[in-house]
mmCIF file of C-alpha atoms and ligand atoms in Angstrom:
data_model
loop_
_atom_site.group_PDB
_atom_site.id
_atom_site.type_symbol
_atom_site.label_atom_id
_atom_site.label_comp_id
_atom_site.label_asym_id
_atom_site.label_seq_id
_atom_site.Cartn_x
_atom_site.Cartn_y
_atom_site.Cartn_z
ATOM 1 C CA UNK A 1 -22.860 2.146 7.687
ATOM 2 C CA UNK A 2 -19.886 0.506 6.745
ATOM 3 C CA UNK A 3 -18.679 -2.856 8.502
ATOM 4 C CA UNK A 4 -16.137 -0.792 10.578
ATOM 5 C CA UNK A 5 -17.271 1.932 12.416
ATOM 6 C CA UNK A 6 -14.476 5.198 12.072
ATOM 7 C CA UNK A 7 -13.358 5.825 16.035
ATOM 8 C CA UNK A 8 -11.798 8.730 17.090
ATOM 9 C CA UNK A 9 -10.792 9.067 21.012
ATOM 10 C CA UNK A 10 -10.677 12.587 22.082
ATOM 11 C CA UNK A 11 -8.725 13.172 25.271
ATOM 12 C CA UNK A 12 -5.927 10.662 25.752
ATOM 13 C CA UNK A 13 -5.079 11.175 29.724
ATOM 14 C CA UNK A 14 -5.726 8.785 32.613
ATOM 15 C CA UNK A 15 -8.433 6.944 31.323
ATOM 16 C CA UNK A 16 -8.545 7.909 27.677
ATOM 17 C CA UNK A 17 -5.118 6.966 27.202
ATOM 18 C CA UNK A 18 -4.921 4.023 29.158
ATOM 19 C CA UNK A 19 -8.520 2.216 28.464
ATOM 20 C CA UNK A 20 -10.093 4.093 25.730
ATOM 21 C CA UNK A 21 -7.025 4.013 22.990
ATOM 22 C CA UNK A 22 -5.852 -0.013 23.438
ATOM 23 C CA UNK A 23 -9.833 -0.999 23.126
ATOM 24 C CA UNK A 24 -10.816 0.982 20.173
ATOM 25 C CA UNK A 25 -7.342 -0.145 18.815
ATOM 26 C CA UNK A 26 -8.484 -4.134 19.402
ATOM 27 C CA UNK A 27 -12.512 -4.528 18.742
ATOM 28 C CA UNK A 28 -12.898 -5.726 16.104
ATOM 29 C CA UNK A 29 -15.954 -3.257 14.396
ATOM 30 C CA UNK A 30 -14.052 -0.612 15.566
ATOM 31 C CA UNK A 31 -11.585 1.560 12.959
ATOM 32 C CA UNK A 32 -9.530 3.831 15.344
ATOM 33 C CA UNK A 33 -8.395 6.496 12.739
ATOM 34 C CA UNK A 34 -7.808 9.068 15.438
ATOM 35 C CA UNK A 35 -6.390 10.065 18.441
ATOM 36 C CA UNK A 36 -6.842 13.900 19.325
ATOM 37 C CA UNK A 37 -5.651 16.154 22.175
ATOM 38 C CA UNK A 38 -4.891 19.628 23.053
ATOM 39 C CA UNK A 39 -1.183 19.440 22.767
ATOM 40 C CA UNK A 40 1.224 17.104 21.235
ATOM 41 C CA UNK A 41 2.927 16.071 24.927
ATOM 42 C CA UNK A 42 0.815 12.316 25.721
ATOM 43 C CA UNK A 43 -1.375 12.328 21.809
ATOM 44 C CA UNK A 44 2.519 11.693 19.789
ATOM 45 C CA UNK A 45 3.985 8.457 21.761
ATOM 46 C CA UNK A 46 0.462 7.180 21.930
ATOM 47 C CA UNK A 47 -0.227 7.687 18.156
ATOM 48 C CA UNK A 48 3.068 6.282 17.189
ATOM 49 C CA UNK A 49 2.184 3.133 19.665
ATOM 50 C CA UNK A 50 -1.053 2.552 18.529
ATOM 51 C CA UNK A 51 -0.165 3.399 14.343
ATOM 52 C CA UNK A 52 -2.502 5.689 14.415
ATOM 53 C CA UNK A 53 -3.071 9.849 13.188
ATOM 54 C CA UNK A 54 -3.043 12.402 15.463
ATOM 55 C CA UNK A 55 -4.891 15.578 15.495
ATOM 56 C CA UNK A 56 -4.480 18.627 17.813
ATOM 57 C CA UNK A 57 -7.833 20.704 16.202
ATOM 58 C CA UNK A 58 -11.024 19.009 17.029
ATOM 59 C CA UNK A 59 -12.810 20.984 14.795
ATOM 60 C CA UNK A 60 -11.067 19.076 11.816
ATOM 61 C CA UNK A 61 -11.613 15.816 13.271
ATOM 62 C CA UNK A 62 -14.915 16.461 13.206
ATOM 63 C CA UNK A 63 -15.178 16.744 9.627
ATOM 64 C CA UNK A 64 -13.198 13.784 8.642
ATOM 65 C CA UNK A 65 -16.060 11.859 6.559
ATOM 66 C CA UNK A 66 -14.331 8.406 7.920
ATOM 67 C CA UNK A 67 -15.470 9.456 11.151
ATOM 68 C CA UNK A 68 -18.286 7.970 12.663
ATOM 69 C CA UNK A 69 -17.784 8.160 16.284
ATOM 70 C CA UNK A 70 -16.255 10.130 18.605
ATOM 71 C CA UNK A 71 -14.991 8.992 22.310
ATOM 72 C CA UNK A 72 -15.022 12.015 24.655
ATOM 73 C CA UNK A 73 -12.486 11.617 27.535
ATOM 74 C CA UNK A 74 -11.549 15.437 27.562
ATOM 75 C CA UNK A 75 -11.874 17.023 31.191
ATOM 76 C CA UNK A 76 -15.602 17.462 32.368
ATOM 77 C CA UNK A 77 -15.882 20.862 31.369
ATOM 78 C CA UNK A 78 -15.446 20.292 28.068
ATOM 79 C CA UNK A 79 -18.273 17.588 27.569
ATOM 80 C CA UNK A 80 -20.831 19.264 26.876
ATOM 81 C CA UNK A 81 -19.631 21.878 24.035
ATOM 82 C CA UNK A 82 -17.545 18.725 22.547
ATOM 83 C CA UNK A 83 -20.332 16.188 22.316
ATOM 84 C CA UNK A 84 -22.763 18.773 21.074
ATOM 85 C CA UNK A 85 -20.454 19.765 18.391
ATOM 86 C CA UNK A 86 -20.324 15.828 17.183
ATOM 87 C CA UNK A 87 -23.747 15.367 17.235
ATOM 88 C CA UNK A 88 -25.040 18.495 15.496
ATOM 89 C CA UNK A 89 -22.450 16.903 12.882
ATOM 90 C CA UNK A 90 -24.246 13.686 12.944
ATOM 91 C CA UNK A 91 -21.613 11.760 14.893
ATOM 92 C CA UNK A 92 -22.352 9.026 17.711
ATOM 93 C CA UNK A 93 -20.793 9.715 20.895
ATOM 94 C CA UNK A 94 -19.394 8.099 24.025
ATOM 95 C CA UNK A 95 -18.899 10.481 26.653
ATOM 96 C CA UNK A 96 -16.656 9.829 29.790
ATOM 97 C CA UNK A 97 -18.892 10.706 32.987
ATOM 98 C CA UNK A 98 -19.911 12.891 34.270
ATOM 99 C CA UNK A 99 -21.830 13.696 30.811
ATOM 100 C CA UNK A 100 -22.173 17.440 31.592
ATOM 101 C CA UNK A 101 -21.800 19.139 35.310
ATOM 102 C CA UNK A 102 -25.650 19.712 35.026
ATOM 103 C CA UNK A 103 -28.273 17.452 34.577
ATOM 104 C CA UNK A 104 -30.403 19.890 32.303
ATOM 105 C CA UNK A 105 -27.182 19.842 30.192
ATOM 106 C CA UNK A 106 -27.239 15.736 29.818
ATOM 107 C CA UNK A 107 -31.147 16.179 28.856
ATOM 108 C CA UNK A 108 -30.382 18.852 26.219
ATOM 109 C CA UNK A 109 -27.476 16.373 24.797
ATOM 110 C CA UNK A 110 -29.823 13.738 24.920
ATOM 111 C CA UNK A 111 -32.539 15.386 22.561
ATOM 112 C CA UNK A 112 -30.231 16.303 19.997
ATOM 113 C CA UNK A 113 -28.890 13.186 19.715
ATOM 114 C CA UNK A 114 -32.561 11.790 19.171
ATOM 115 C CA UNK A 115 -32.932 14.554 16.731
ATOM 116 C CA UNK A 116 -29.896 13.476 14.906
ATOM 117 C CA UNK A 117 -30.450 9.577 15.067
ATOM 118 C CA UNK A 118 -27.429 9.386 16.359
ATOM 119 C CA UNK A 119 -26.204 7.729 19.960
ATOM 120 C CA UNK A 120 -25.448 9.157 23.302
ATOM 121 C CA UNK A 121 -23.621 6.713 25.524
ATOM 122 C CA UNK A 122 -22.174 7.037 28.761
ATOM 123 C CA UNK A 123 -19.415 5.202 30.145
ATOM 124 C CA UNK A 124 -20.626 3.184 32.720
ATOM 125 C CA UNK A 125 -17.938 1.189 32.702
ATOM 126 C CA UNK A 126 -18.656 -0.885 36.773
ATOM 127 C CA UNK A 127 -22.053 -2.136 35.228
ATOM 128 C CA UNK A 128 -19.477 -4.360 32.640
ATOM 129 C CA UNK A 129 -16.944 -5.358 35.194
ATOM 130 C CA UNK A 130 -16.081 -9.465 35.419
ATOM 131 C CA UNK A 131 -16.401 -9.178 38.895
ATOM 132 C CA UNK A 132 -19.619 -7.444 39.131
ATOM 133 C CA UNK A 133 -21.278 -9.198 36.711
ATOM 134 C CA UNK A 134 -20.176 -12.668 38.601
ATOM 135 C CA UNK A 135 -22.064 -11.105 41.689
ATOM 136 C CA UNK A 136 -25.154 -10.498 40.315
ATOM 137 C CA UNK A 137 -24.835 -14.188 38.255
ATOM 138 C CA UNK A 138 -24.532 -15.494 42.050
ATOM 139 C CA UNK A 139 -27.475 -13.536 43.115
ATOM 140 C CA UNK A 140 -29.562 -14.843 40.513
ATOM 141 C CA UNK A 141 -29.045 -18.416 40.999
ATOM 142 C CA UNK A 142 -29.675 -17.615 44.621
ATOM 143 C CA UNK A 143 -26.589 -17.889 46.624
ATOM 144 C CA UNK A 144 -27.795 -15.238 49.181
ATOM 145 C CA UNK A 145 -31.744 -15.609 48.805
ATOM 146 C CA UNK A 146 -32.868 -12.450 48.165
ATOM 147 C CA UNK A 147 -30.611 -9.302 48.792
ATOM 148 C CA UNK A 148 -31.531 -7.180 51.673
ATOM 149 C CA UNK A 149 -28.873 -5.427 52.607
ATOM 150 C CA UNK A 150 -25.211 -3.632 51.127
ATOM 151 C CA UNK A 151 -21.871 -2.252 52.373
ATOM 152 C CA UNK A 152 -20.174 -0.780 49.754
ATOM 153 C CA UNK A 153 -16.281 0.781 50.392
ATOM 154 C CA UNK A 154 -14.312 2.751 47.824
ATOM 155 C CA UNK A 155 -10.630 4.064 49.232
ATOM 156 C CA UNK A 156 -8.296 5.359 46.795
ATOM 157 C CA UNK A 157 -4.831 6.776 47.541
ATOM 158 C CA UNK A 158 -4.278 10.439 48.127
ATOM 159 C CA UNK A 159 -0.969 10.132 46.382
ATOM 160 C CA UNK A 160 -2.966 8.583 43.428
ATOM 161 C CA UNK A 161 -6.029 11.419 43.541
ATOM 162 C CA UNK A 162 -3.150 14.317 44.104
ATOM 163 C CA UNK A 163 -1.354 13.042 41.087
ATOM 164 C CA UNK A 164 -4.211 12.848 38.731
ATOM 165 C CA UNK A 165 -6.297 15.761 40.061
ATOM 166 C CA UNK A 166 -4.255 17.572 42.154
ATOM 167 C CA UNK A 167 -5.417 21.306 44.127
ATOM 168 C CA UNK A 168 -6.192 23.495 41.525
ATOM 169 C CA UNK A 169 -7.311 21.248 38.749
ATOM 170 C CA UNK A 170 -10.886 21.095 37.123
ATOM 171 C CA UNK A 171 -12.399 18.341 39.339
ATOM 172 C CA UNK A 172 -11.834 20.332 42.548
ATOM 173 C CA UNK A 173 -13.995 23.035 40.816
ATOM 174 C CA UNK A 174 -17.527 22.592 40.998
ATOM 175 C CA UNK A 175 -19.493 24.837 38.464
ATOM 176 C CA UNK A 176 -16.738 23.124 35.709
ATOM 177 C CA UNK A 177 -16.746 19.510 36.763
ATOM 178 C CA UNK A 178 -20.227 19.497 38.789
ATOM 179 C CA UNK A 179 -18.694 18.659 42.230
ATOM 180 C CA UNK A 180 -15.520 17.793 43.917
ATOM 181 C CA UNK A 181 -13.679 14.186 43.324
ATOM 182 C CA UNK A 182 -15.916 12.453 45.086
ATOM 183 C CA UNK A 183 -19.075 13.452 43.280
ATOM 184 C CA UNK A 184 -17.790 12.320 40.617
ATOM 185 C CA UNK A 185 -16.360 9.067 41.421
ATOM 186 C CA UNK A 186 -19.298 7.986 43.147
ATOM 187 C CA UNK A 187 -21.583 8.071 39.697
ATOM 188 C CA UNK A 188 -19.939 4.450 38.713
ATOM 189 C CA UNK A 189 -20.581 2.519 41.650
ATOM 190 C CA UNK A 190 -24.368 4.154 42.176
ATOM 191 C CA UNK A 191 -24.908 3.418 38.893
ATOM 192 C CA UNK A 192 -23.715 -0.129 39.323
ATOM 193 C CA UNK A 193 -25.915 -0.733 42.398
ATOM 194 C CA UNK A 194 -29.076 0.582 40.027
ATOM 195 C CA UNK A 195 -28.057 -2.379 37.742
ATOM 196 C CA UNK A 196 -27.423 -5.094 39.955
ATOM 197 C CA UNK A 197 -30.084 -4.903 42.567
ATOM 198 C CA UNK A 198 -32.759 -3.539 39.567
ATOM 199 C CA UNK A 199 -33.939 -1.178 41.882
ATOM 200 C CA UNK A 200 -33.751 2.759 41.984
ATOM 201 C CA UNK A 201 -32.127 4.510 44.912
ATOM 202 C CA UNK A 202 -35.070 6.175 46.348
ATOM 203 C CA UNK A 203 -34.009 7.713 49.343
ATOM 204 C CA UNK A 204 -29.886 9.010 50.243
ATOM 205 C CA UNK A 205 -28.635 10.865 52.914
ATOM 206 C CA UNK A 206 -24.755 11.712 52.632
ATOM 207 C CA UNK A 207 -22.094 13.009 55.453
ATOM 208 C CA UNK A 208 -18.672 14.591 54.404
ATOM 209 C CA UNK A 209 -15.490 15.065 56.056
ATOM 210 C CA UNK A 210 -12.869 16.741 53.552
ATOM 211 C CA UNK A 211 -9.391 17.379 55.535
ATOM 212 C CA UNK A 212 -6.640 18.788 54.171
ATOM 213 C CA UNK A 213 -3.983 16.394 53.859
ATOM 214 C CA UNK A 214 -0.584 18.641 53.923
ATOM 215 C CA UNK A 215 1.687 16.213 52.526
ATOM 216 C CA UNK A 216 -0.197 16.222 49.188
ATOM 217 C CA UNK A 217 -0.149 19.911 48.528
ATOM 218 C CA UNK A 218 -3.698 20.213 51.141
ATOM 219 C CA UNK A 219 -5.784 18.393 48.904
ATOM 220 C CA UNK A 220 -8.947 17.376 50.777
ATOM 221 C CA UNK A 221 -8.814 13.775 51.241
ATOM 222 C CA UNK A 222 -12.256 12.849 51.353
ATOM 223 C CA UNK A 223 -14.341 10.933 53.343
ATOM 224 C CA UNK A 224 -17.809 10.552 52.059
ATOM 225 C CA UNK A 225 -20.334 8.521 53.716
ATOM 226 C CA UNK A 226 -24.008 7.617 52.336
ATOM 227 C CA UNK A 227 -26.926 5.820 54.184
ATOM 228 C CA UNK A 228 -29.244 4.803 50.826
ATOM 229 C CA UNK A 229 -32.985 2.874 50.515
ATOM 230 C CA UNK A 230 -33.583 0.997 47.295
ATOM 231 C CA UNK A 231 -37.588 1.643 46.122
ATOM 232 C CA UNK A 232 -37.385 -2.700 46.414
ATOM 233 C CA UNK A 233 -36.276 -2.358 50.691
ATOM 234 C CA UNK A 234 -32.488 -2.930 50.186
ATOM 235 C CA UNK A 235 -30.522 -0.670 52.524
ATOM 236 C CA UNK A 236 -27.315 0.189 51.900
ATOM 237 C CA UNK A 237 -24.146 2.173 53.603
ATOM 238 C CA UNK A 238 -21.465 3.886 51.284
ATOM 239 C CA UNK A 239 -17.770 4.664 51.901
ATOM 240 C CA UNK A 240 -16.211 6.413 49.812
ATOM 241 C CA UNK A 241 -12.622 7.847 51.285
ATOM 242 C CA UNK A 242 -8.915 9.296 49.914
ATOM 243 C CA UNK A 243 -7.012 10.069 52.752
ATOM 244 C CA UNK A 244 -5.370 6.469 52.762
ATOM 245 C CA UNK A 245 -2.046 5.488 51.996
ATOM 246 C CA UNK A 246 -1.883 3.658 48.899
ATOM 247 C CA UNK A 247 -1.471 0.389 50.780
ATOM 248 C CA UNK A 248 -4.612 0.541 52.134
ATOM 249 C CA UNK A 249 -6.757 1.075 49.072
ATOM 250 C CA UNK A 250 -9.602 -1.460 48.398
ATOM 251 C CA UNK A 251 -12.717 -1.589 46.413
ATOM 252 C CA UNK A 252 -15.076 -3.738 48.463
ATOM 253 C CA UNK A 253 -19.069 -4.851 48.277
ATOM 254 C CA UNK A 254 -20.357 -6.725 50.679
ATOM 255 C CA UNK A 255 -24.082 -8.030 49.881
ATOM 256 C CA UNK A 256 -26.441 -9.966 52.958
ATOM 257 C CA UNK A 257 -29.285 -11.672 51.884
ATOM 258 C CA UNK A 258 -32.315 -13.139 53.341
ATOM 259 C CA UNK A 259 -30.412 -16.504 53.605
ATOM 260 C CA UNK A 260 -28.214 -15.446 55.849
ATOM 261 C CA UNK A 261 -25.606 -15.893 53.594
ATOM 262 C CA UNK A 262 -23.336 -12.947 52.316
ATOM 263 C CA UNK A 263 -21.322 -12.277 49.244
ATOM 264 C CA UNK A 264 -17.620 -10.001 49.447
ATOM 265 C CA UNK A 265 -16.169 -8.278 46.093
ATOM 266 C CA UNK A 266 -13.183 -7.816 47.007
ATOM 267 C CA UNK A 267 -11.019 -5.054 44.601
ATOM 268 C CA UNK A 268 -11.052 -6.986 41.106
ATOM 269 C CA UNK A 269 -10.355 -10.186 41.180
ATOM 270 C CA UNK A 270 -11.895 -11.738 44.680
ATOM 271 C CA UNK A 271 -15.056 -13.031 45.648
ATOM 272 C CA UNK A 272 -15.697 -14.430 48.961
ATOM 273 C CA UNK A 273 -19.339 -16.392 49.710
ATOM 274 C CA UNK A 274 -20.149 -17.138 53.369
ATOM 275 C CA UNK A 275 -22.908 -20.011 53.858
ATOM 276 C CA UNK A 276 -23.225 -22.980 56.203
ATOM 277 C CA UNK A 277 -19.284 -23.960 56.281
ATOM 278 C CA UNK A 278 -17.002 -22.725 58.651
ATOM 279 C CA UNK A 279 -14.371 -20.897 56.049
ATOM 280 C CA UNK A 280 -16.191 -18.901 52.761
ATOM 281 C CA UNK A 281 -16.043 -20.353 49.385
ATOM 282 C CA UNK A 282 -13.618 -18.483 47.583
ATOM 283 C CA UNK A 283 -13.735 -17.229 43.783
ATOM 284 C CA UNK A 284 -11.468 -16.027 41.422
ATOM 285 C CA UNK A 285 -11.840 -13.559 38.725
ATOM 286 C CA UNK A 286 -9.052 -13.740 36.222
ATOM 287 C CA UNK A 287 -9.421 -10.930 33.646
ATOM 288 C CA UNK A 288 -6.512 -8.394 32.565
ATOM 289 C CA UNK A 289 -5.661 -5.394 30.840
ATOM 290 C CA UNK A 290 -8.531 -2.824 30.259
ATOM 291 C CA UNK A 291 -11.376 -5.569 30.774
ATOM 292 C CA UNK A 292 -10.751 -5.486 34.313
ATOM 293 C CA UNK A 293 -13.391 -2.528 34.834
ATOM 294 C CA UNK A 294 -15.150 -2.982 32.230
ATOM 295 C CA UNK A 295 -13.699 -0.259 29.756
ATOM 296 C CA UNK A 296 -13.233 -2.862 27.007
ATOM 297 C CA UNK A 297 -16.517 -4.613 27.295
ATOM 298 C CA UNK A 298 -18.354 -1.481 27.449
ATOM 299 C CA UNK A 299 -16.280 0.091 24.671
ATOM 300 C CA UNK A 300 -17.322 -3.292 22.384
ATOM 301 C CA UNK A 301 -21.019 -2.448 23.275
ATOM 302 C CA UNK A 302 -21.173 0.742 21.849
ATOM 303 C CA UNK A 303 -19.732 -0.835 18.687
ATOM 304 C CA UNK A 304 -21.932 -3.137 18.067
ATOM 305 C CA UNK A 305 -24.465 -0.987 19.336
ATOM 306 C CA UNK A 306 -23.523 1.513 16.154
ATOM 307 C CA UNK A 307 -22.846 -1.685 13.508
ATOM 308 C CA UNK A 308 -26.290 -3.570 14.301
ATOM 309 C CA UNK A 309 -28.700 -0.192 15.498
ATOM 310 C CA UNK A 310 -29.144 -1.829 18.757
ATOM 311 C CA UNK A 311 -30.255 0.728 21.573
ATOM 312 C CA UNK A 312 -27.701 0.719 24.105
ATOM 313 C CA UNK A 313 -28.000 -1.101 27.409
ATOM 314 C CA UNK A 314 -26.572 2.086 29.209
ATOM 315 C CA UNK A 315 -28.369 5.501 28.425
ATOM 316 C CA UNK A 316 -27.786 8.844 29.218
ATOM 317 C CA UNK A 317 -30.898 8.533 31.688
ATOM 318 C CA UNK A 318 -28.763 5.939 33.779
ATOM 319 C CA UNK A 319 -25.768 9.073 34.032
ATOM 320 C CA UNK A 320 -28.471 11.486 35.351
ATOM 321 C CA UNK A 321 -30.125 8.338 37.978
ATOM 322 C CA UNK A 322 -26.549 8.509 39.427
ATOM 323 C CA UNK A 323 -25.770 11.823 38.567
ATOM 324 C CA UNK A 324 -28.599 12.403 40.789
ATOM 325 C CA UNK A 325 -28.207 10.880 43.778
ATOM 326 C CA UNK A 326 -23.998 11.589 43.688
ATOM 327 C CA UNK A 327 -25.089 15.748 43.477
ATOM 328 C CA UNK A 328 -26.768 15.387 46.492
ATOM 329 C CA UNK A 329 -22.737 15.084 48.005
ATOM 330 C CA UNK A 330 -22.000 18.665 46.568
ATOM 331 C CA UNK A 331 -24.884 20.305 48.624
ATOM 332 C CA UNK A 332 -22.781 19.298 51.522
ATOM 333 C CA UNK A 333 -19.491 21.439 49.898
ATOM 334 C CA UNK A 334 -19.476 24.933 51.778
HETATM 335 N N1 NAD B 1 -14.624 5.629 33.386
HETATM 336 C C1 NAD B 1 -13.587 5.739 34.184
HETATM 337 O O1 NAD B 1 -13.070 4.746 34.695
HETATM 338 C C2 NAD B 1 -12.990 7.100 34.475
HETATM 339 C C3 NAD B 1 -11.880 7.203 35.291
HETATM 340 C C4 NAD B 1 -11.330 8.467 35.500
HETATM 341 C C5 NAD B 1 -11.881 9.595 34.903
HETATM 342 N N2 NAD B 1 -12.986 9.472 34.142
HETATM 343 C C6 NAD B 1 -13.590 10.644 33.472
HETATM 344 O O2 NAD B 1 -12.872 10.844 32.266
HETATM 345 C C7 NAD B 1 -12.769 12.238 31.962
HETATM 346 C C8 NAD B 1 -11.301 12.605 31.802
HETATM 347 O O3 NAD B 1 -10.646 12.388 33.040
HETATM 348 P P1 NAD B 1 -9.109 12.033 33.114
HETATM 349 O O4 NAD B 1 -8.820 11.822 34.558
HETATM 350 O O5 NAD B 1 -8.776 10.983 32.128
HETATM 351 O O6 NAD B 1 -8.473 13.431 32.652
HETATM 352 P P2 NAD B 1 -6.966 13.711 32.230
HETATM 353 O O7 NAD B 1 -6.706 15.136 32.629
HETATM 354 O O8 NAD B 1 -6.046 12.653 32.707
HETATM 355 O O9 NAD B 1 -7.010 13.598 30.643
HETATM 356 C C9 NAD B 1 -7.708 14.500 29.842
HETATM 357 C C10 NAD B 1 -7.078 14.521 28.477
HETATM 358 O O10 NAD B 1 -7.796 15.458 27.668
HETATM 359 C C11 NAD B 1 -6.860 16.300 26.982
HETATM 360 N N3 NAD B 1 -7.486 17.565 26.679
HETATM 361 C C12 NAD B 1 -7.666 18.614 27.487
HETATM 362 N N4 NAD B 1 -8.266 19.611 26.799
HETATM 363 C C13 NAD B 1 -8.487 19.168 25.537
HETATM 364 C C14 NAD B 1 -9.060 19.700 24.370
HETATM 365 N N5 NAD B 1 -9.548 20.951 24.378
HETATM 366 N N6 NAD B 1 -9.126 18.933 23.245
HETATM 367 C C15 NAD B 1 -8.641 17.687 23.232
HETATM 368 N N7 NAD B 1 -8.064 17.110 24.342
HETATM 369 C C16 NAD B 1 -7.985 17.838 25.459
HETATM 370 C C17 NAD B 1 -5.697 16.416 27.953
HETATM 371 O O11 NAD B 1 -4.521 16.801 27.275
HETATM 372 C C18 NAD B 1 -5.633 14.970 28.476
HETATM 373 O O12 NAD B 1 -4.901 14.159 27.576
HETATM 374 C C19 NAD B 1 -13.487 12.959 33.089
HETATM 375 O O13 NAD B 1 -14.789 13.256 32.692
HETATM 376 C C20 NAD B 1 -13.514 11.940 34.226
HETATM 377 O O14 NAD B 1 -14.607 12.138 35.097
HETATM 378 C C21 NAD B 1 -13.519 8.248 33.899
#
C-alpha cells in the first residue's frame, strides 16, 4: 500500500457532498482522486471546488488502479450492489448507513469483504462526535457515579426532512431504504448509546405517531418514541420527532447517575452538569466544520485504519446492533 490511500466518494448529496468530499479532500493519508455521481448537476461545481476528477460511470471508477477506496454515500438502495461491486474488485469500503435495507444483506457484505481482505466500515459518525466523546470522558472520571438512567431527544425540522427526503423519495420507501426516515435516523444515536454506556440494548419497545403535515406536501412528520433496557440495568426513553418548526429543533441527552448528579448534551456544542451547586456547571464544545458530528474524525479512522491494517473500531456488526433494534420501528408502519 502506498503512503496515500486513492479515495473516491461516490454520491455527493447531503452528506456526501457536504462531509464526505471536504474530509477526504483534508486528511492527510487520504488521496481524493474522485468524485462520482449519477449526473453532472451537484458532482461539476464540487469537482471544480475541490480540484478534483469527476466521473459519472461507476463502473470505470472502479477500475482506476489508483483507487483504493471507495466512500458510498449513494441513496440506500444502492448500497448493497455498489459496495459489493468494490469489494469483489478488491476495494475497501465505507458505506453511509444504513449498510443494506436488510440485515442478511450487511452479513453477506461482510463475508466478502473478509474473503477479499479488504474493509467494510460503516459510518457511525455520533460514536466520533466532540460532544459525545466529552460525555462519556465525564462519565469515566465519575461525574455522575455510575449511569442509571437516559433521556435521549432528536427533533429535526419538517421543512429540513421535506427538503432532503421529501414524499415520494427512496427513504419513505421501505423494501428500498429498509424503513421510513425515522428508522433510519435512529441507527446513529442507538449506535452511540451501545458505545458510550458499553452495554447492548437488550430489550426496546417503540410507539409511532406519523401525521401528515399538509404544509410540507403531507409528509408524515414523525413522532417516534422508544422505552429501551441496557443488558447492564440502564433504562432509557427515546424521542425521536419531525413535525417541529425549525426553531424548535434540538439534539438533547440527558444522562442520571447513581450520584444523583445528571449530565445534558445539548445540540453540539453544550454540556450542562448538575451536582451539589445551585446553577449546573456549564461546558463548551468548540469544534467546526465537518468535525462537529464526527464525519471528519471518523473519515480519518478509516484512513489510518487502511495505511497501518488496523481493524476498525466501528464494524459492520455495530450497523446491524442498531440496525436491529431501529427495524423494530418499521414493524409499527401499516
Ligand atoms: N452519516 C450521516 O450523518 C448521514 C446523514 C444523512 C444521510 N446519511 C445516509 O447517506 C446516504 C445518502 O443520503 P443523502 O441524504 O446524502 O442522499 P442525497 O439524495 O442527498 O445524495 C445522494 C447522492 O447520490 C447520487 N446518486 C444517486 N444515484 C447514483 C448513482 N447510481 N451513482 C452515483 N451517484 C448517485 C445523487 O445524485 C446524490 O448526489 C443514505 O444512506 C443516508 O441514510 C448519512
Amino acid at each position: 500500500m502506498p503512503e496515500k490511500v486513492g479515495v473516491a466518494v461516490v454520491g455527493v448529496g447531503f452528506v456526501g457532498g457536504a462531509a464526505h468530499v471536504p474530509s477526504f479532500k483534508k486528511i492527510e493519508g487520504s488521496n481524493l482522486i474522485a468524485l462520482c455521481a449519477r449526473t453532472e448537476t451537484r458532482v461539476k461545481p464540487l469537482a471544480e471546488k475541490y480540484e478534483v476528477k469527476y466521473v459519472l460511470d461507476y463502473d470505470k471508477l472502479l477500475d482506476d488502479p489508483k483507487l483504493d477506496a471507495v466512500v458510498l454515500s449513494v441513496p440506500t438502495p444502492l448500497h448493497f450492489d455498489s459496495a459489493m461491486k468494490a469489494l469483489r474488485k478488491g476495494k475497501h469500503v465505507l458505506c453511509e448507513m444504513p449498510i443494506a435495507p436488510r440485515i442478511e444483506q450487511v452479513r453477506e457484505l461482510q463475508r466478502v469483504a473478509d474473503k477479499a481482505g479488504v474493509i467494510l466500515m460503516p459510518v457511525l459518525n455520533f460514536r466520533f462526535a466532540p460532544i459525545y466523546l466529552k460525555i462519556k470522558e465525564m462519565i469515566k472520571a465519575g461525574a455522575i457515579g455510575k449511569p442509571i438512567a437516559i433521556h435521549f431527544r432528536e427533533f429535526i425540522p419538517t421543512k429540513g426532512l421535506a427538503e432532503q427526503w421529501p414524499v415520494g423519495s427512496w427513504a419513505w420507501d421501505i423494501e428500498k431504504s429498509g424503513g421510513y426516515p425515522d428508522f433510519t435516523l435512529s441507527v446513529w444515536s442507538l449506535d452511540m448509546f451501545r458505545w458510550m454506556f458499553e452495554s447492548e440494548i437488550r430489550d426496546v419497545e417503540w410507539m409511532v405517531n406519523y401525521p401528515p403535515i399538509a404544509m410540507y406536501g403531507g409528509i408524515f412528520g414523525y413522532n417516534t418514541m422508544g422505552v429501551i433496557k441496557f443488558a447492564n440495568g440502564i433504562v432509557g426513553s427515546l424521542h425521536y420527532g419531525a413535525s417541529a418548526t425549525p426553531s424548535a429543533a434540538i439534539s438533547r441527552l440527558e444522562v442520571y447517575g447513581d450520584n444523583t448528579n445528571v449530565l445534558h448534551a445539548i445540540n453540539v456544542d453544550k454540556i450542562l452538569l448538575y451536582g451539589d451547586q445551585e446553577k449546573p456547571q456549564e461546558f463548551t464544545v468548540e469544534v467546526k466544520g465537518t468535525k462537529v458530528w464526527g464525519h471528519r474524525q471518523l473519515d480519518e479512522h478509516f484512513i489510518d485504519c487502511i495505511l497501518n491494517k488496523k481493524k476498525p473500531q466501528v464494524t459492520a456488526e455495530d450497523g446491524i446492533k442498531a440496525q436491529e433494534i431501529a427495524q423494530k420501528i418499521v414493524e409499527h408502519i401499516k
